[in-house]
Amino acid sequence: MKSKGRYGQFIRLIFSAVDLLIVNVVFLATMWWWNGSTDGYSLSSRAVWLVLNIAQLVCTYFYSDIHERRVFYADKVVSRALQSVLVHAGIFITLISFLGMRDLSWQQLLSFYVILFIALSAWWVLSRQLLKIYRTRGFNFKRVIVIGGGTVGVRLIEEMQADLGYGYHIVGFFDDNPKSRTVKGYQGTLDDVEQFVKNHLVDEMFCAVPDNGNQNVARMIRIADNNAVDFYYVPQFGRTVTRQFELSSVGDVPILAVHPYPLKNPINRFVKRAFDLIVSTVVLILSPLVLIPIAIGIKLSSPGPIFFVQQRTGYRGRAFNCYKFRTMRVNKDSDTLQATKGDPRVTRFGNFLRHSSLDELPQFYNVWLGEMSIVGPRPHMVAQTEMYSELIDKYMLRHTIKPGITGWAQVRGFRGQTEELWQMEKRVEYDVWYAENWSFFLDLKIIFRTVWNVFAGDKNAF
């Protein structure tokens, strides 16, 4: 096994220094753009530069942990970058106003912060990719032991090993259950943990043992404390509980509260609806450019209407009329029978519309009406909802938000025909995850991946 490297502990400091450099370079470039030179007041005033960097140091204190977190998705990275930029703007503008430095126009400040947000987001996403590459090569990793091999312990190990870029090296696995001896990495029972930690270099201990009064958890904490090992307790939820929780307390008693869906927040709902309304309005205004040739193609391909209207299940289980371009010959099974690969009902022109996803274009009208969102779980036929709600646990949770033209499940490969129950179960799992982890930047990420798939080709688009 390779060495952890001598400089891993300096990654946060080095990357934070790059953050500071980016802030100064972007400010310099913005002022040069507006002033045409570097001789303006804003460039010659040492006070402005001092305030600029003080504001960034505050942001570094609160947000530089982004450079150390091992599991953090791109959309959340961009969201953190936005928070950092907004905090910087609040501090910087407040201080220069208080100090009477009023020569910076709002146009200059707006330009600076827009460019800073783009630059900082790009750098943070890039830096995480660089770290993942660095870790996959055996550097900057954490030597980890997992205590307890029940359902939760196994889930934890699977997540840690899912991506080498997380930088977790599991050097030991301990459990009192005899069945666990066949698990790769098994090093013994809980009684063997202390000696193993003393004889091996261990950075972190994850304890997935139930705290049932037998003092095992307290013993593991004492072992970790005595050997300078970071200790993490893994709550016992099992496979059926996947919701996010927030740590709180009642007096000195810690409690875990179910984290509410982000879209229950009225501000988040307003942001999502405003984005939907703006985009759908623009698309509908421009739609005649493609609607007319598509309409002609549909009419030439087979007799029947241009649009296909179908009752689908929407928000809170309410049915609504979902619009699509007709891609099939008129048939009596369209409201009950799902399209399959090579379906003889699909016309040649309809096949093109399905592969290019242009058949979904009329759903922007559903978005404009507020019945759908651009991003969300795909709406199912009413007959499908009735069937799968009886077969799949938590199926109806996907209806706690509006259905979408595209969704997290679709960009993760679960689009089109569902031949087996597990495929729909996986789709529901991704839909529920999206509802629990929504963010505006996650929507942008899904839209980007959807557009990419359209041009790259999706084997499930039929």
mmCIF file of C-alpha atoms in Angstrom, residues 145 147 174 187-200 202 205 219-227 229:
data_model
loop_
_atom_site.group_PDB
_atom_site.id
_atom_site.type_symbol
_atom_site.label_atom_id
_atom_site.label_comp_id
_atom_site.label_asym_id
_atom_site.label_seq_id
_atom_site.Cartn_x
_atom_site.Cartn_y
_atom_site.Cartn_z
ATOM 1 C CA ILE A 145 -12.012 0.207 10.476
ATOM 2 C CA ILE A 147 -17.166 -2.118 13.828
ATOM 3 C CA PHE A 174 -14.864 -6.477 13.295
ATOM 4 C CA GLN A 187 -10.028 -9.129 11.578
ATOM 5 C CA GLY A 188 -11.851 -10.504 14.593
ATOM 6 C CA THR A 189 -14.448 -9.782 17.243
ATOM 7 C CA LEU A 190 -14.980 -6.570 19.164
ATOM 8 C CA ASP A 191 -12.505 -7.828 21.769
ATOM 9 C CA ASP A 192 -9.772 -7.716 19.109
ATOM 10 C CA VAL A 193 -10.320 -4.047 18.168
ATOM 11 C CA GLU A 194 -8.073 -2.479 20.804
ATOM 12 C CA GLN A 195 -5.023 -4.597 20.005
ATOM 13 C CA PHE A 196 -5.520 -4.083 16.257
ATOM 14 C CA VAL A 197 -5.677 -0.302 16.650
ATOM 15 C CA LYS A 198 -2.497 -0.317 18.742
ATOM 16 C CA ASN A 199 -0.604 -2.399 16.170
ATOM 17 C CA HIS A 200 -1.859 -0.676 13.013
ATOM 18 C CA VAL A 202 -5.908 3.723 11.913
ATOM 19 C CA MET A 205 -13.356 4.212 13.362
ATOM 20 C CA ARG A 219 -15.760 0.795 24.926
ATOM 21 C CA MET A 220 -15.129 1.629 21.248
ATOM 22 C CA ILE A 221 -15.191 5.363 22.030
ATOM 23 C CA ARG A 222 -12.625 4.847 24.784
ATOM 24 C CA ILE A 223 -10.378 2.842 22.436
ATOM 25 C CA ALA A 224 -10.611 5.579 19.797
ATOM 26 C CA ASP A 225 -9.841 8.335 22.334
ATOM 27 C CA ASN A 226 -6.846 6.470 23.780
ATOM 28 C CA ASN A 227 -5.320 5.940 20.329
ATOM 29 C CA VAL A 229 -8.538 7.813 16.244
#
